[in-house]
Coordinates of N, CA, C and O in Angstrom, one line a residue:
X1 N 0.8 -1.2 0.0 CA 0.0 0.0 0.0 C 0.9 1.3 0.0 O 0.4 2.3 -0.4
X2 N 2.2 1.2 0.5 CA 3.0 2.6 0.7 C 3.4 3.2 -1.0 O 3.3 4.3 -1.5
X3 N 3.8 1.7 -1.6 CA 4.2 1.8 -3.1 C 2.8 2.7 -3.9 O 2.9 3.7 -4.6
X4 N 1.6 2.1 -3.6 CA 0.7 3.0 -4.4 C 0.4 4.4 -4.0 O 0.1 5.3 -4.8
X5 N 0.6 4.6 -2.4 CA 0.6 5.6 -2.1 C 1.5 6.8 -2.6 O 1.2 8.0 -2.5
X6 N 2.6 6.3 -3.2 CA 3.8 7.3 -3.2 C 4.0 7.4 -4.9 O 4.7 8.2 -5.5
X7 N 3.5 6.6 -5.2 CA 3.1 6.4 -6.7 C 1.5 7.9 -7.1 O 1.2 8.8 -7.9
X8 N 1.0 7.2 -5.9 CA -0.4 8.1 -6.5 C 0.0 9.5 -6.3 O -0.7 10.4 -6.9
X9 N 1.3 10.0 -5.4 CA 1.5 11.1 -4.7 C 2.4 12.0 -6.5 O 2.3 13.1 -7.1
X10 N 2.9 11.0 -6.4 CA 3.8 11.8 -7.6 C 2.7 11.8 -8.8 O 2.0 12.8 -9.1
X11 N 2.8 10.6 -9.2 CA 1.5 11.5 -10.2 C 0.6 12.3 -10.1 O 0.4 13.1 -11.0
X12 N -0.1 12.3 -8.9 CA -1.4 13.8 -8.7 C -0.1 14.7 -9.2 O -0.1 15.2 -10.4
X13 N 1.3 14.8 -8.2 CA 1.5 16.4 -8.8 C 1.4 16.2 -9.9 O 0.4 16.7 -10.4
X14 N 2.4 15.3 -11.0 CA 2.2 15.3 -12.1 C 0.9 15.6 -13.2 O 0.8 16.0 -14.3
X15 N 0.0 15.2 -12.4 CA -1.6 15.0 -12.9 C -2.2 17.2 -13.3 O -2.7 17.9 -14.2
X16 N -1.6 17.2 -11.7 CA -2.0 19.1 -11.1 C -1.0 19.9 -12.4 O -1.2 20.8 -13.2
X17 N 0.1 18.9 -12.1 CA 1.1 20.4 -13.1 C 0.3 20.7 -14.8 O 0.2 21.7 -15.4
X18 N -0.4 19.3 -15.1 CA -0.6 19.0 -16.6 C -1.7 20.5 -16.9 O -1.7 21.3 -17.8
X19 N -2.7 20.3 -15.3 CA -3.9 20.7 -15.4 C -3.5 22.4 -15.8 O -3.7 23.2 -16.7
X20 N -2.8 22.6 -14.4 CA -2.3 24.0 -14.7 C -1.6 24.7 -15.5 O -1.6 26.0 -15.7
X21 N -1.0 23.5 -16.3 CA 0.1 23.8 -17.9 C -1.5 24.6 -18.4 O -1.6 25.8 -18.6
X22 N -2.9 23.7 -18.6 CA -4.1 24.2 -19.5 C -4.6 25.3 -19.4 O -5.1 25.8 -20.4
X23 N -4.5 25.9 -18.2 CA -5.1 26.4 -17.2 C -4.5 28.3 -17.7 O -5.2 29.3 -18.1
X24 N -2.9 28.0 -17.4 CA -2.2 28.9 -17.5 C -2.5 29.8 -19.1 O -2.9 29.0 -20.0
X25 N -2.5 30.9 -19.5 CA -2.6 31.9 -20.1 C -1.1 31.9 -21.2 O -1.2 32.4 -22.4
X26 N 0.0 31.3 -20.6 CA 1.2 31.2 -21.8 C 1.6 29.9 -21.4 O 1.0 29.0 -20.8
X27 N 2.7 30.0 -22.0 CA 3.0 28.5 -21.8 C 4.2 28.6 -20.9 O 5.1 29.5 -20.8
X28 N 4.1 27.3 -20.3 CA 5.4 27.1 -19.3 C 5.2 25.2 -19.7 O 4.1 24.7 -20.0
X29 N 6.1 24.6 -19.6 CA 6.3 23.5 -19.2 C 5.4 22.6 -18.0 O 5.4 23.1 -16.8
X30 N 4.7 21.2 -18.5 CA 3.9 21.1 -17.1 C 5.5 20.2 -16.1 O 5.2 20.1 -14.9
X31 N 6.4 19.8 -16.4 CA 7.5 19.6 -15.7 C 8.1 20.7 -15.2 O 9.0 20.2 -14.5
X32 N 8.1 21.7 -15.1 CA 8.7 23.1 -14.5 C 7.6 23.1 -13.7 O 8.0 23.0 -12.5
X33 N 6.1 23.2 -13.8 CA 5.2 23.5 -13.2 C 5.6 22.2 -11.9 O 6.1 22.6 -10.8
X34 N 5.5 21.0 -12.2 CA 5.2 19.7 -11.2 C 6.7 20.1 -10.6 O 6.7 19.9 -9.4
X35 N 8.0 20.7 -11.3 CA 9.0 20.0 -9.9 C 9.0 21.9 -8.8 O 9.6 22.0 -7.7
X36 N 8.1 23.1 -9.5 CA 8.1 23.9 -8.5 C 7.0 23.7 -7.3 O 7.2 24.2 -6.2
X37 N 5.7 23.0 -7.6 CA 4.7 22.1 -7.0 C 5.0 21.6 -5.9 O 4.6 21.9 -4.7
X38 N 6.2 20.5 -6.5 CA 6.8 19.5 -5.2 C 7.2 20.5 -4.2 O 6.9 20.7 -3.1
X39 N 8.3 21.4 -5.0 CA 9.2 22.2 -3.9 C 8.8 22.7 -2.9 O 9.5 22.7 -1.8
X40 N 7.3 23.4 -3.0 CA 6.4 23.9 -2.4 C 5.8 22.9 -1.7 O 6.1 22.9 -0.5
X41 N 5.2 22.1 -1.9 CA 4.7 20.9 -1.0 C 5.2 20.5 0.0 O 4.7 20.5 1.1
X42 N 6.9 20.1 -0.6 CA 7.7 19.7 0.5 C 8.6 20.9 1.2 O 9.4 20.7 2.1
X43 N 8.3 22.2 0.8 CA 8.7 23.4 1.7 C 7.7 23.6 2.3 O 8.2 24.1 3.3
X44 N 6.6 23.6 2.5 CA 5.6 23.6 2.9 C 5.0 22.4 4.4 O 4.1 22.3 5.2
X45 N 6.3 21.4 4.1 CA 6.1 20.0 4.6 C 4.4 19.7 4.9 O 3.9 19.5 6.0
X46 N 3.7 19.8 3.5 CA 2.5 19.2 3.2 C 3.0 17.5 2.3 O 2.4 16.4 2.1
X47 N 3.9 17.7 2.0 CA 4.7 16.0 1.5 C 6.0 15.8 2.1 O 7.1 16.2 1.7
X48 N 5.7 15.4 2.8 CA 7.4 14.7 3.6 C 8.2 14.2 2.5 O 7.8 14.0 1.4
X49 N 9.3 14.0 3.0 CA 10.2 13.4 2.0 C 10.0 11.8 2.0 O 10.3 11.1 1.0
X50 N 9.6 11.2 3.3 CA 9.9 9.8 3.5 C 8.3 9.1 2.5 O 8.1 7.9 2.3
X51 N 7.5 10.0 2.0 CA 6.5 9.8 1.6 C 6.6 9.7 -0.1 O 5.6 9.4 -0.8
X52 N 7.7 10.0 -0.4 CA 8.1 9.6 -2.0 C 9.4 9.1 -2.1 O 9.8 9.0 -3.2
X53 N 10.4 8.8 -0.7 CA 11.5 8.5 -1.0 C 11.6 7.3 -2.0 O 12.1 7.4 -3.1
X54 N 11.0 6.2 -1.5 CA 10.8 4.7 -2.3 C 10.8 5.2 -3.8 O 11.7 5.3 -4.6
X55 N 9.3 5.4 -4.0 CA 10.0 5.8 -5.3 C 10.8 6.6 -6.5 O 11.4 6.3 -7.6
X56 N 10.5 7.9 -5.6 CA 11.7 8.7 -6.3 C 13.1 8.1 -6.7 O 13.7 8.2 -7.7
X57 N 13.7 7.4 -5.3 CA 14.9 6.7 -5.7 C 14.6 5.8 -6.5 O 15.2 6.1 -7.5
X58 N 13.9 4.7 -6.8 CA 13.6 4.1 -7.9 C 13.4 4.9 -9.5 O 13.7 4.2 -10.5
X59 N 13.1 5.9 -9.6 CA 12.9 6.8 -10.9 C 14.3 7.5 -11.2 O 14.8 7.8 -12.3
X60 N 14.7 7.7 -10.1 CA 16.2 8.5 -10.4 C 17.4 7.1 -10.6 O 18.6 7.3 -10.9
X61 N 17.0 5.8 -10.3 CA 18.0 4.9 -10.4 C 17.9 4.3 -11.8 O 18.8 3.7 -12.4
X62 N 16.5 4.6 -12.4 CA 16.0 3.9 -14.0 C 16.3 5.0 -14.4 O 16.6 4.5 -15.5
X63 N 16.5 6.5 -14.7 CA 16.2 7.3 -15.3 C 16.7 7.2 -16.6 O 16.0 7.3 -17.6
X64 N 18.3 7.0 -16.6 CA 19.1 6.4 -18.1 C 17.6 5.8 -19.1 O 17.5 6.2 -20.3
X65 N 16.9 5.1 -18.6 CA 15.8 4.5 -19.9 C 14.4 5.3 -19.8 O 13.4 4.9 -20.5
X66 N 14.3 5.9 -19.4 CA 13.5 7.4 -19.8 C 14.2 8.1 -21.0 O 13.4 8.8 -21.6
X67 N 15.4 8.1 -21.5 CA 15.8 8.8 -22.5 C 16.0 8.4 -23.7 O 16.3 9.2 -24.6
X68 N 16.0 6.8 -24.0 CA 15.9 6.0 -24.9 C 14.8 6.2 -25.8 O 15.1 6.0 -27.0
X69 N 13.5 6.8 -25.5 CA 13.0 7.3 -26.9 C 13.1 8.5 -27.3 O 12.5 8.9 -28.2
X70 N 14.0 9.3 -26.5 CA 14.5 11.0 -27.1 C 15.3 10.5 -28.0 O 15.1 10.8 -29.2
X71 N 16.6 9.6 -27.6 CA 17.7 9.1 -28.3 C 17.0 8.5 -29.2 O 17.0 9.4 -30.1
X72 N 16.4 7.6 -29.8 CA 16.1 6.9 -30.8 C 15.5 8.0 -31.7 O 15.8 7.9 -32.9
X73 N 14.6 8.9 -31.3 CA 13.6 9.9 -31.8 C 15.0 10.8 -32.9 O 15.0 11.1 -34.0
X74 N 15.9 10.9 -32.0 CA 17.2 12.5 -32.5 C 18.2 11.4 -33.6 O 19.1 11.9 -34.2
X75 N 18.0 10.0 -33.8 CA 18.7 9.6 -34.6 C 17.7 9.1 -35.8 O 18.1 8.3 -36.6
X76 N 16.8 9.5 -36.0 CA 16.0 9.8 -37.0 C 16.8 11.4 -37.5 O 17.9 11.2 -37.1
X77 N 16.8 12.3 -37.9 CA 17.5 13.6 -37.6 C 18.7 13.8 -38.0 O 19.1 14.9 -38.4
X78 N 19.6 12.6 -37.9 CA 20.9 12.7 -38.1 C 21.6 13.5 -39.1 O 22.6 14.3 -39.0
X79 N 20.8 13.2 -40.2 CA 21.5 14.2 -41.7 C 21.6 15.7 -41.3 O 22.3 16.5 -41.8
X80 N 20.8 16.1 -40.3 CA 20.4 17.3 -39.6 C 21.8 17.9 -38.8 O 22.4 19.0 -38.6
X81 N 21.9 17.1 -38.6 CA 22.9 16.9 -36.6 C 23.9 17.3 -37.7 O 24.6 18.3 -37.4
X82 N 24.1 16.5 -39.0 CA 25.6 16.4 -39.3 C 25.7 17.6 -40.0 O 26.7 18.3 -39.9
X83 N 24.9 17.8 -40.4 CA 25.0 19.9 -41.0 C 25.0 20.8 -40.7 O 25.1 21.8 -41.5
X84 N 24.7 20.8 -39.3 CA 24.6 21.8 -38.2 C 25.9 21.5 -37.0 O 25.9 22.0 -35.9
X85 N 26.4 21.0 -37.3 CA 27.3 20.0 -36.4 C 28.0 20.9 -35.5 O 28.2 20.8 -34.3
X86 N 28.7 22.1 -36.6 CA 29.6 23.0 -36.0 C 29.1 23.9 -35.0 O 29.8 24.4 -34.1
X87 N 27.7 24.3 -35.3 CA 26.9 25.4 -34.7 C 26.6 24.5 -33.6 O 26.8 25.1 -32.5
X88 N 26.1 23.0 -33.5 CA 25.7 22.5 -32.2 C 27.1 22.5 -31.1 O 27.1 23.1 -30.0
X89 N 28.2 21.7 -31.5 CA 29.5 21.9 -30.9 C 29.5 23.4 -30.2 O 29.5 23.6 -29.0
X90 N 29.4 24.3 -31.0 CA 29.7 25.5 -30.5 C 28.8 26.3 -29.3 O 29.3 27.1 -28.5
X91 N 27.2 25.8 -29.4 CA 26.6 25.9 -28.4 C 27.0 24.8 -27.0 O 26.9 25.2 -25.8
X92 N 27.4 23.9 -27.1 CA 27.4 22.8 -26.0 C 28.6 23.6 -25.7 O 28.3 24.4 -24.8
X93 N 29.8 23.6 -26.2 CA 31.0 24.2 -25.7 C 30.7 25.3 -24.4 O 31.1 25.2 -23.3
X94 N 29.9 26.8 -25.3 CA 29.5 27.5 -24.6 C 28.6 27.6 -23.4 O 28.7 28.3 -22.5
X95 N 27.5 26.4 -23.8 CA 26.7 26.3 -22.9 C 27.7 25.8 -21.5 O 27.7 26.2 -20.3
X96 N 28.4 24.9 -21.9 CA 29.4 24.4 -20.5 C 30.2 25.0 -20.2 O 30.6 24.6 -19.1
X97 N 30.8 26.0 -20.6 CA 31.4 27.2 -20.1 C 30.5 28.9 -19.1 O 30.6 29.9 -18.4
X98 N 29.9 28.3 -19.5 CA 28.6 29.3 -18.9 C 28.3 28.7 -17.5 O 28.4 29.3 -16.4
X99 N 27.8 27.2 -17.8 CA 27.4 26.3 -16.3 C 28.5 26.2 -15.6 O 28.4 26.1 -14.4
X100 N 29.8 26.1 -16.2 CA 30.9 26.0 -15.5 C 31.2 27.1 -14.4 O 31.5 27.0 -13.3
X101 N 30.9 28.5 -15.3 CA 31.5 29.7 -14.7 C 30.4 29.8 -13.8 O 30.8 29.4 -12.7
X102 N 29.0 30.2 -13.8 CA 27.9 29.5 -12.7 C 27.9 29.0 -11.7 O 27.4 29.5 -10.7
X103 N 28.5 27.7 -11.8 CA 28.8 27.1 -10.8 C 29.6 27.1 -9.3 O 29.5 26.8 -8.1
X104 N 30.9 27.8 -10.4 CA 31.8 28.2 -9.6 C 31.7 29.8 -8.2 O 32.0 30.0 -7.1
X105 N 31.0 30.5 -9.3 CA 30.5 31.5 -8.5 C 29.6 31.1 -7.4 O 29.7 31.8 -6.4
X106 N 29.1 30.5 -7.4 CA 27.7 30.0 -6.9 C 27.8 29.3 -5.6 O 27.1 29.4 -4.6
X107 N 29.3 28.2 -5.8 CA 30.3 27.7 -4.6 C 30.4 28.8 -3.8 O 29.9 28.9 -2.7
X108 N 31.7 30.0 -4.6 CA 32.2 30.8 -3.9 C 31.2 31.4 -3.3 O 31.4 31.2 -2.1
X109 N 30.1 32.0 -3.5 CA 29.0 32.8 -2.6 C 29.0 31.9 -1.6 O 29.2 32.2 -0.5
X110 N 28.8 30.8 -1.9 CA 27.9 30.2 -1.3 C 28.9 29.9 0.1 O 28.5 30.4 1.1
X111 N 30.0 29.2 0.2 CA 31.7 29.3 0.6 C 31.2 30.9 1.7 O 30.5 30.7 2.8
X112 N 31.5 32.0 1.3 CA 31.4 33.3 1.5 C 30.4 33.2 2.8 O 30.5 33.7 4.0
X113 N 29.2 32.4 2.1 CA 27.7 33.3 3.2 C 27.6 32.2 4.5 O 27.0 32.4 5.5
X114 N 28.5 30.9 3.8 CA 28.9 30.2 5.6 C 29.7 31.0 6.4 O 29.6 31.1 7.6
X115 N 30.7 31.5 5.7 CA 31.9 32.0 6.4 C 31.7 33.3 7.6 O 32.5 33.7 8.5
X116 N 30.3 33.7 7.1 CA 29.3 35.2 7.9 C 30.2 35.9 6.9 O 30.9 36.7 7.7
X117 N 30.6 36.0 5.8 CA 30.8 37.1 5.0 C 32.5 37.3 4.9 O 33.0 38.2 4.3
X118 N 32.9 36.6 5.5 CA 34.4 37.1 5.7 C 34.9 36.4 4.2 O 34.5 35.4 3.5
X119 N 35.8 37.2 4.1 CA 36.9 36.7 2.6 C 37.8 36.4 3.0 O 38.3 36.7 4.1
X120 N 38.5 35.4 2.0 CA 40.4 34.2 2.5 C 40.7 34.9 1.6 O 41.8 34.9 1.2

């Protein structure tokens, strides 16, 4: 019974985010909508964590085969991929230089605002 419970829990949000994607006036994603939902739920501690742990870790341990039909979908595409190749390279590059630099800052604040503000 905990398994359907924690099952039924994630889907409602999932179910709420879809409703609210309809609902909403522009568009947002209903996965943006469901994981700020949770955040709130469980900031809220109206959903404990121990009440989707089971399965969450089960979804985050299969997740690799959730992406098997994006992957099979993007190699249909290919002749695409290979003509754009240079321009895709050049986004990924940057895009990881971007997340990189992000990151790093984000440490150091973050480094900083344990420290009560003091700098090394």
């Amino acid at each position: 019974m905990k398994i359907l419970t924690q099952v039924g829990i994630i889907f409602g949000i999932c179910w709420l985010s879809q409703c609210i994607e309809q609902a909403l006036p522009f568009t947002m994603p209903a996965s943006i909508i469901g994981m700020v939902l949770l955040l709130a739920l469980l900031g809220l501690r109206i959903v404990k964590t121990e009440h989707i742990q089971e399965k969450s870790d089960f979804l985050l341990a299969n997740l690799p085969f959730f992406f098997v039909p994006a992957v099979v979908s993007i190699m249909k595409y290919a002749d695409v991929l290979r003509s754009n190749l240079l321009a895709l390279i050049a986004v990924c590059v940057v895009s990881m230089v971007v997340t990189f630099a992000a990151t790093v800052l984000a440490v150091r604040l973050t480094i900083r605002l344990m420290n009560g503000g003091k700098k090394k």
